[in-house]
Short mmCIF file of C-alpha atoms and ligand atoms in Angstrom, two decimals:
data_model
loop_
_atom_site.label_atom_id
_atom_site.label_comp_id
_atom_site.label_asym_id
_atom_site.label_seq_id
_atom_site.Cartn_x
_atom_site.Cartn_y
_atom_site.Cartn_z
CA UNK E 1 28.52 -5.67 -1.00
CA UNK E 2 26.33 -8.74 -1.13
CA UNK E 3 26.92 -12.31 -2.15
CA UNK E 4 28.18 -12.42 -5.73
CA UNK E 5 26.29 -15.65 -6.43
CA UNK E 6 23.00 -13.98 -5.45
CA UNK E 7 23.49 -10.87 -7.49
CA UNK E 8 25.33 -12.43 -10.45
CA UNK E 9 24.26 -10.90 -13.71
CA UNK E 10 22.98 -7.74 -12.06
CA UNK E 11 26.20 -6.38 -10.62
CA UNK E 12 27.36 -4.58 -13.75
CA UNK E 13 24.07 -2.74 -14.22
CA UNK E 14 23.73 0.00 -11.61
CA UNK E 15 20.53 1.77 -12.74
CA UNK E 16 17.70 0.93 -10.32
CA UNK E 17 15.21 -1.53 -11.71
CA UNK E 18 11.94 -2.91 -10.44
CA UNK E 19 11.19 -6.57 -9.93
CA UNK E 20 8.75 -7.49 -12.68
CA UNK E 21 6.31 -10.20 -11.58
CA UNK E 22 2.53 -9.94 -11.93
CA UNK E 23 0.40 -6.87 -12.55
CA UNK E 24 2.03 -3.44 -12.64
CA UNK E 25 1.63 -1.81 -9.21
CA UNK E 26 1.14 1.94 -9.80
CA UNK E 27 0.41 2.47 -6.13
CA UNK E 28 1.54 4.74 -3.31
CA UNK E 29 3.80 1.99 -1.93
CA UNK E 30 5.10 -0.47 -1.23
CA UNK E 31 7.21 0.33 -4.29
CA UNK E 32 8.83 -2.55 -6.19
CA UNK E 33 12.37 -2.97 -4.89
CA UNK E 34 15.25 -3.60 -7.27
CA UNK E 35 16.10 -7.35 -7.46
CA UNK E 36 19.48 -6.58 -5.88
CA UNK E 37 17.66 -5.25 -2.80
CA UNK E 38 15.61 -8.45 -2.55
CA UNK E 39 18.75 -10.57 -2.91
CA UNK E 40 20.48 -8.77 -0.05
CA UNK E 41 17.46 -9.25 2.20
CA UNK E 42 17.57 -13.00 1.65
CA UNK E 43 21.10 -13.27 3.06
CA UNK E 44 21.47 -14.71 6.56
CA UNK E 45 21.44 -11.81 9.04
CA UNK E 46 24.85 -11.01 10.48
CA UNK E 47 25.45 -10.87 14.23
CA UNK E 48 24.51 -7.35 15.32
CA UNK E 49 27.87 -6.74 16.97
CA UNK E 50 29.74 -7.80 13.82
CA UNK E 51 31.94 -5.00 12.42
CA UNK E 52 30.49 -5.58 8.96
CA UNK E 53 26.94 -5.06 10.26
CA UNK E 54 27.90 -1.89 12.14
CA UNK E 55 29.67 -0.55 9.04
CA UNK E 56 26.62 -1.28 6.90
CA UNK E 57 24.36 0.43 9.45
CA UNK E 58 26.65 3.48 9.54
CA UNK E 59 26.59 3.48 5.73
CA UNK E 60 22.77 3.61 5.79
CA UNK E 61 22.84 6.58 8.20
CA UNK E 62 25.29 8.38 5.91
CA UNK E 63 23.37 7.62 2.70
CA UNK E 64 20.13 8.79 4.28
CA UNK E 65 21.73 12.11 5.27
CA UNK E 66 23.09 12.59 1.75
CA UNK E 67 19.76 11.77 0.07
CA UNK E 68 17.99 14.26 2.36
CA UNK E 69 20.52 17.01 1.62
CA UNK E 70 21.63 17.09 5.24
CA UNK E 71 25.18 15.72 5.49
CA UNK E 72 25.50 16.93 9.11
CA UNK E 73 22.04 15.92 10.37
CA UNK E 74 21.33 13.37 13.09
CA UNK E 75 19.88 10.35 11.30
CA UNK E 76 17.85 7.67 13.08
CA UNK E 77 16.98 4.29 11.56
CA UNK E 78 14.81 2.24 13.88
CA UNK E 79 12.36 -0.63 13.52
CA UNK E 80 8.86 0.64 12.71
CA UNK E 81 6.90 2.42 10.03
CA UNK E 82 6.48 5.96 8.82
CA UNK E 83 3.56 6.42 11.19
CA UNK E 84 5.68 5.27 14.12
CA UNK E 85 8.35 7.77 13.07
CA UNK E 86 5.73 10.58 13.01
CA UNK E 87 4.63 9.62 16.50
CA UNK E 88 8.22 9.34 17.75
CA UNK E 89 9.00 12.86 16.49
CA UNK E 90 5.91 14.17 18.30
CA UNK E 91 6.53 12.43 21.62
CA UNK E 92 10.24 13.25 21.58
CA UNK E 93 10.18 16.93 20.62
CA UNK E 94 6.83 18.37 21.66
CA UNK E 95 6.50 19.91 25.09
CA UNK E 96 3.45 18.91 27.14
CA UNK E 97 1.23 21.94 27.65
CA UNK E 98 2.55 23.95 24.68
CA UNK E 99 0.36 24.30 21.57
CA UNK E 100 1.40 22.91 18.19
CA UNK E 101 0.02 23.70 14.74
CA UNK E 102 -0.66 20.90 12.26
CA UNK E 103 -0.98 21.90 8.60
CA UNK E 104 -3.29 19.33 7.03
CA UNK E 105 -3.64 19.00 3.27
CA UNK E 106 -5.65 15.78 3.58
CA UNK E 107 -5.58 12.29 5.07
CA UNK E 108 -2.00 12.25 6.38
CA UNK E 109 -2.15 15.74 7.82
CA UNK E 110 -5.25 14.66 9.72
CA UNK E 111 -3.42 11.53 10.91
CA UNK E 112 -0.56 13.61 12.30
CA UNK E 113 -3.10 15.79 14.09
CA UNK E 114 -4.75 12.64 15.53
CA UNK E 115 -1.35 11.37 16.66
CA UNK E 116 -0.72 14.61 18.57
CA UNK E 117 -4.16 14.55 20.18
CA UNK E 118 -3.82 10.85 21.11
CA UNK E 119 -0.46 11.56 22.73
CA UNK E 120 -1.99 14.35 24.80
CA UNK E 121 -0.63 17.42 23.00
CA UNK E 122 -2.64 20.58 22.40
CA UNK E 123 -2.86 20.48 18.61
CA UNK E 124 -4.49 23.13 16.43
CA UNK E 125 -5.12 22.39 12.76
CA UNK E 126 -5.09 24.48 9.59
CA UNK E 127 -6.66 22.63 6.64
CA UNK E 128 -5.91 23.21 2.97
CA UNK E 129 -8.48 23.27 0.17
CA UNK E 130 -7.91 20.74 -2.60
CA UNK E 131 -5.73 22.25 -5.33
CA UNK E 132 -4.68 25.26 -3.23
CA UNK E 133 -1.27 26.15 -1.79
CA UNK E 134 -0.50 27.23 1.78
CA UNK E 135 -1.08 30.89 2.63
CA UNK E 136 2.19 31.87 4.32
CA UNK E 137 0.75 35.13 5.70
CA UNK E 138 -2.06 33.22 7.40
CA UNK E 139 0.48 30.73 8.74
CA UNK E 140 2.63 33.51 10.23
CA UNK E 141 -0.43 35.19 11.80
CA UNK E 142 -1.70 31.89 13.24
CA UNK E 143 1.69 31.10 14.78
CA UNK E 144 2.04 34.60 16.18
CA UNK E 145 -1.42 34.43 17.77
CA UNK E 146 -1.09 30.86 19.09
CA UNK E 147 2.59 30.97 20.19
CA UNK E 148 2.90 27.40 18.92
CA UNK E 149 5.98 25.38 19.78
CA UNK E 150 6.06 23.64 16.40
CA UNK E 151 4.56 23.48 12.93
CA UNK E 152 3.86 19.95 11.66
CA UNK E 153 3.48 19.68 7.89
CA UNK E 154 3.29 16.99 5.19
CA UNK E 155 5.78 17.47 2.33
CA UNK E 156 3.74 15.41 -0.14
CA UNK E 157 0.14 14.65 0.85
CA UNK E 158 -0.68 11.26 -0.68
CA UNK E 159 -4.45 11.75 -0.65
CA UNK E 160 -4.25 14.70 -3.06
CA UNK E 161 -0.76 14.64 -4.62
CA UNK E 162 -0.10 18.13 -3.27
CA UNK E 163 3.51 19.15 -2.50
CA UNK E 164 4.16 21.81 0.13
CA UNK E 165 6.95 24.38 -0.19
CA UNK E 166 8.89 23.21 2.85
CA UNK E 167 11.65 25.83 2.45
CA UNK E 168 9.08 28.63 2.72
CA UNK E 169 7.09 27.03 5.56
CA UNK E 170 10.27 26.35 7.56
CA UNK E 171 11.27 30.00 7.14
CA UNK E 172 7.94 31.21 8.51
CA UNK E 173 8.20 28.73 11.40
CA UNK E 174 11.70 30.00 12.23
CA UNK E 175 10.56 33.61 12.12
CA UNK E 176 7.98 32.70 14.80
CA UNK E 177 10.46 30.64 16.83
CA UNK E 178 8.57 27.43 16.11
CA UNK E 179 10.14 24.09 15.20
CA UNK E 180 9.37 22.77 11.70
CA UNK E 181 8.59 19.03 11.68
CA UNK E 182 7.92 17.40 8.31
CA UNK E 183 6.26 14.19 7.13
CA UNK E 184 8.44 13.48 4.08
CA UNK E 185 7.26 9.88 3.73
CA UNK E 186 5.82 10.27 0.21
CA UNK E 187 8.54 12.70 -0.87
CA UNK E 188 12.04 11.44 -0.04
CA UNK E 189 13.46 9.66 -3.08
CA UNK E 190 11.11 11.42 -5.53
CA UNK E 191 11.43 15.13 -4.78
CA UNK E 192 14.34 17.51 -4.31
CA UNK E 193 15.01 17.57 -0.57
CA UNK E 194 17.56 19.99 0.95
CA UNK E 195 17.03 19.82 4.70
CA UNK E 196 20.14 21.72 5.73
CA UNK E 197 19.41 24.60 3.37
CA UNK E 198 15.75 24.62 4.42
CA UNK E 199 16.63 24.41 8.15
CA UNK E 200 14.04 21.77 8.89
CA UNK E 201 14.16 20.37 12.45
CA UNK E 202 12.77 16.89 11.86
CA UNK E 203 12.03 15.06 8.63
CA UNK E 204 10.41 11.62 8.56
CA UNK E 205 10.64 9.04 5.78
CA UNK E 206 9.53 5.45 5.23
CA UNK E 207 11.57 3.01 3.12
CA UNK E 208 8.76 1.49 1.04
CA UNK E 209 7.72 4.68 -0.72
CA UNK E 210 9.99 6.49 -3.21
CA UNK E 211 13.13 4.96 -1.69
CA UNK E 212 11.93 1.59 -3.07
CA UNK E 213 13.28 -0.32 -0.07
CA UNK E 214 11.54 -2.88 2.17
CA UNK E 215 8.93 -1.64 4.68
CA UNK E 216 9.54 -2.04 8.40
CA UNK E 217 11.86 0.83 9.32
CA UNK E 218 11.17 4.30 10.70
CA UNK E 219 13.57 6.88 9.25
CA UNK E 220 14.10 10.28 10.85
CA UNK E 221 16.52 13.15 10.28
CA UNK E 222 16.98 15.74 13.02
CA UNK E 223 18.64 19.15 12.97
CA UNK E 224 21.22 20.19 15.58
CA UNK E 225 18.52 22.37 17.14
CA UNK E 226 16.30 19.29 17.57
CA UNK E 227 19.28 17.31 18.92
CA UNK E 228 19.95 19.99 21.53
CA UNK E 229 16.30 20.06 22.53
CA UNK E 230 16.42 16.27 23.06
CA UNK E 231 19.55 16.58 25.17
CA UNK E 232 18.24 19.46 27.32
CA UNK E 233 14.53 18.63 27.46
CA UNK E 234 13.20 19.28 30.97
CA UNK E 235 10.18 16.99 30.63
CA UNK E 236 9.79 13.22 30.33
CA UNK E 237 8.69 12.04 26.88
CA UNK E 238 5.28 10.31 27.06
CA UNK E 239 6.82 7.19 25.47
CA UNK E 240 9.72 4.90 26.28
CA UNK E 241 10.21 2.81 23.13
CA UNK E 242 9.69 5.71 20.70
CA UNK E 243 11.78 8.32 22.50
CA UNK E 244 14.40 9.57 20.04
CA UNK E 245 16.49 10.84 22.97
CA UNK E 246 17.07 7.16 23.83
CA UNK E 247 17.84 6.23 20.23
CA UNK E 248 20.28 9.05 19.37
CA UNK E 249 23.21 7.72 21.45
CA UNK E 250 22.80 4.36 19.67
CA UNK E 251 22.93 6.07 16.28
CA UNK E 252 25.98 8.09 17.33
CA UNK E 253 27.80 4.93 18.48
CA UNK E 254 26.99 3.07 15.25
CA UNK E 255 28.19 6.08 13.26
CA UNK E 256 31.50 5.83 15.12
CA UNK E 257 31.77 2.09 14.49
CA UNK E 258 30.74 0.89 17.96
CA UNK E 259 27.75 -1.35 18.71
CA UNK E 260 25.18 0.04 21.10
CA UNK E 261 21.79 -1.34 22.07
CA UNK E 262 18.38 0.08 22.87
CA UNK E 263 16.14 -2.28 20.84
CA UNK E 264 17.15 -4.95 18.33
CA UNK E 265 17.89 -3.48 14.89
CA UNK E 266 16.17 -5.17 11.93
CA UNK E 267 19.20 -6.80 10.30
CA UNK E 268 17.73 -8.03 7.01
CA UNK E 269 15.90 -4.76 6.45
CA UNK E 270 19.13 -2.82 6.99
CA UNK E 271 20.81 -4.95 4.31
CA UNK E 272 17.98 -4.21 1.86
CA UNK E 273 17.93 -0.52 2.76
CA UNK E 274 21.72 -0.22 2.32
CA UNK E 275 21.46 -1.53 -1.23
CA UNK E 276 18.41 0.59 -2.10
CA UNK E 277 20.14 3.75 -0.83
CA UNK E 278 23.35 2.87 -2.74
CA UNK E 279 21.28 2.56 -5.92
CA UNK E 280 19.70 5.97 -5.29
CA UNK E 281 23.10 7.60 -4.76
CA UNK E 282 24.30 5.79 -7.90
CA UNK E 283 21.44 7.28 -9.91
CA UNK E 284 22.08 10.66 -8.25
CA UNK E 285 19.45 12.40 -6.12
CA UNK E 286 19.09 15.27 -8.62
CA UNK E 287 18.71 12.87 -11.56
CA UNK E 288 16.21 10.80 -9.59
CA UNK E 289 14.04 13.82 -8.74
CA UNK E 290 14.22 14.88 -12.39
CA UNK E 291 13.18 11.38 -13.54
CA UNK E 292 10.16 11.51 -11.23
CA UNK E 293 9.28 14.99 -12.56
CA UNK E 294 9.47 13.72 -16.16
CA UNK E 295 7.27 10.73 -15.31
CA UNK E 296 4.68 13.00 -13.67
CA UNK E 297 4.62 15.30 -16.68
CA UNK E 298 4.25 12.37 -19.06
CA UNK E 299 1.41 10.96 -16.95
CA UNK E 300 -0.40 14.31 -16.66
CA UNK E 301 -0.13 14.94 -20.41
CA UNK E 302 -1.61 11.49 -21.07
CA UNK E 303 -4.39 12.00 -18.51
CA UNK E 304 -5.33 15.31 -20.15
CA UNK E 305 -5.63 13.43 -23.45
CA UNK E 306 -8.06 11.03 -21.78
CA UNK E 307 -10.06 13.86 -20.19
CA UNK E 308 -9.03 12.86 -16.66
CA UNK E 309 -8.28 15.73 -14.28
CA UNK E 310 -5.81 15.60 -11.36
CA UNK E 311 -6.87 17.16 -8.04
CA UNK E 312 -3.74 19.30 -8.13
CA UNK E 313 -3.06 20.96 -11.46
CA UNK E 314 -0.48 23.66 -10.68
CA UNK E 315 3.07 22.53 -11.59
CA UNK E 316 4.38 24.36 -8.53
CA UNK E 317 2.59 22.10 -6.06
CA UNK E 318 2.17 18.87 -8.05
CA UNK E 319 3.86 15.92 -6.39
CA UNK E 320 6.28 13.98 -8.56
CA UNK E 321 5.41 10.80 -6.69
CA UNK E 322 1.61 10.58 -6.64
CA UNK E 323 -1.28 11.78 -8.76
CA UNK E 324 -4.78 11.79 -7.31
CA UNK E 325 -7.45 12.22 -10.01
CA UNK E 326 -11.15 12.98 -10.18
CA UNK E 327 -13.03 9.91 -11.43
CA UNK E 328 -14.18 9.88 -15.04
CA UNK E 329 -17.99 10.16 -15.41
CA UNK E 330 -20.02 7.04 -14.53
CA UNK E 331 -17.21 5.31 -12.64
CA UNK E 332 -16.89 4.60 -8.95
CA UNK E 333 -13.39 4.35 -7.50
CA UNK E 334 -13.92 0.65 -6.76
CA UNK E 335 -15.16 -0.17 -10.27
CA UNK E 336 -12.31 1.71 -11.94
CA UNK E 337 -9.68 0.11 -9.70
CA UNK E 338 -10.99 -3.38 -10.43
CA UNK E 339 -11.35 -2.78 -14.18
CA UNK E 340 -7.75 -1.53 -14.31
CA UNK E 341 -6.57 -4.51 -12.26
CA UNK E 342 -8.14 -6.78 -14.89
CA UNK E 343 -6.18 -4.82 -17.48
CA UNK E 344 -2.98 -5.55 -15.50
CA UNK E 345 -2.46 -2.23 -13.72
CA UNK E 346 -2.99 -1.66 -10.00
CA UNK E 347 -4.09 1.80 -8.88
CA UNK E 348 -5.80 2.84 -5.65
CA UNK E 349 -9.04 4.38 -4.50
CA UNK E 350 -9.03 7.89 -3.06
CA UNK E 351 -8.40 8.64 0.61
CA UNK E 352 -9.06 12.36 0.94
CA UNK E 353 -11.35 12.82 3.97
CA UNK E 354 -13.92 14.88 1.99
CA UNK E 355 -13.34 13.96 -1.67
CA UNK E 356 -11.99 10.41 -1.37
CA UNK E 357 -14.96 8.64 -2.94
CA UNK E 358 -14.84 10.90 -6.02
CA UNK E 359 -11.16 10.21 -6.66
CA UNK E 360 -8.59 7.52 -7.49
CA UNK E 361 -4.81 7.57 -7.10
CA UNK E 362 -1.84 6.60 -9.22
CA UNK E 363 1.56 6.15 -7.56
CA UNK E 364 4.59 6.82 -9.77
CA UNK E 365 7.35 6.56 -7.22
CA UNK E 366 10.50 4.50 -6.90
CA UNK E 367 11.78 2.44 -9.80
CA UNK E 368 9.00 3.40 -12.21
CA UNK E 369 9.81 3.83 -15.91
CA UNK E 370 8.30 5.71 -18.86
CA UNK E 371 7.08 2.35 -20.17
CA UNK E 372 5.16 1.87 -16.89
CA UNK E 373 3.49 5.28 -17.34
CA UNK E 374 2.55 4.41 -20.92
CA UNK E 375 1.18 1.03 -19.86
CA UNK E 376 -0.96 2.76 -17.22
CA UNK E 377 -2.30 5.30 -19.71
CA UNK E 378 -3.01 2.57 -22.29
CA UNK E 379 -4.92 0.53 -19.71
CA UNK E 380 -6.91 3.59 -18.60
CA UNK E 381 -7.74 4.49 -22.20
CA UNK E 382 -8.85 0.92 -22.93
CA UNK E 383 -10.95 0.66 -19.79
CA UNK E 384 -12.77 3.99 -19.92
CA UNK E 385 -13.08 3.83 -23.71
CA UNK E 386 -14.75 0.43 -23.36
CA UNK E 387 -17.20 1.57 -20.70
C1 LIG M 1 2.42 6.19 3.46
C2 LIG M 1 2.38 7.46 4.19
C3 LIG M 1 2.43 7.50 5.59
C4 LIG M 1 2.42 6.24 6.43
O1 LIG M 1 3.59 5.49 6.27
P1 LIG M 1 3.63 4.00 6.92
O2 LIG M 1 5.05 3.57 6.67
O3 LIG M 1 2.61 3.19 6.19
O4 LIG M 1 3.28 4.13 8.35
C5 LIG M 1 2.44 8.73 6.21
N1 LIG M 1 2.44 9.88 5.50
C6 LIG M 1 2.42 9.88 4.16
C7 LIG M 1 2.43 11.19 3.44
C8 LIG M 1 2.38 8.68 3.45
O5 LIG M 1 2.34 8.69 2.11
#
């Protein structure tokens, strides 16, 4: 894969690395791609009908299924963003007139609720307290009472760093004959994901988070049940360009080595994604999730030493990709972020709808190393010690 002259010197080293210019971005994406990913993106785009392009596209579909623990799933890779993928799942699978239940643990849960409302669906919302886990009994009762068509849930909520137990939530959804649709944008590439075992109907990802690939693609994995619904749906989706029923035949053709067109695929992004996904499979999805868990534990131990408290403290629901923290005394989020930037480390202000201004966020997803965690902790210690 790739032009040897562009990737010379890197080819023998398969462990994912991050490009290393400028301050250290400990943010919730875009993650720093490996230099081999950047090199592939700089290649002239191939003609879309070229066999080599189709093979690379099919390879991306396959890698995505493997990374999501769903070798048989229907994978879709289309131009867009994670948000576009969330909207496409809603407009493609939700039935007008039926109620849906959105589980919101913060900013992104609220966004998915807004998406449903904007698209005209009848969306109810259950909200989660910061630091708490979902009450499965309450979920079952709510679904039974509301006869919802689907449960929409965020795997890792980036505004709090809370991870939902998708296996358990999908089981409750199934017991109430509801679809389980998951925003996995901040999870895939950092957490253990086993969609087939969990029987999730739709799972959305975005390349620039823990997959450490270029932004600009909407990634979706669908179960057979979701595929059948798309094929048999009796209503018209309230979108043309984002209707997954129009995209699936294209994906199926590409998987079988034939070109098919609905909208122009993003050639250079596919090349970058192919390389990023190869690197993930080279590292091993289990090893990668374990690396992210180790990094989170190292960060949390260091934060405790500095007296800084994460919003989510229970191991069981702590994201391995993102840590949102309460601000140390006498700091605003903006002042802490700019002081850390001066010390060479980029973190982000909080985004939780209620607690955002009292929090800041550290992203530790993608090709982050232990040295990056230590550099972040050193900078934090220096900055708040000096205040
Ligand atoms: C980043 C993020 C999104 C939005 O992804 P985009 O690619 O920026 O549209 C949605 N949900 C979660 C949980 C995220 O972290």
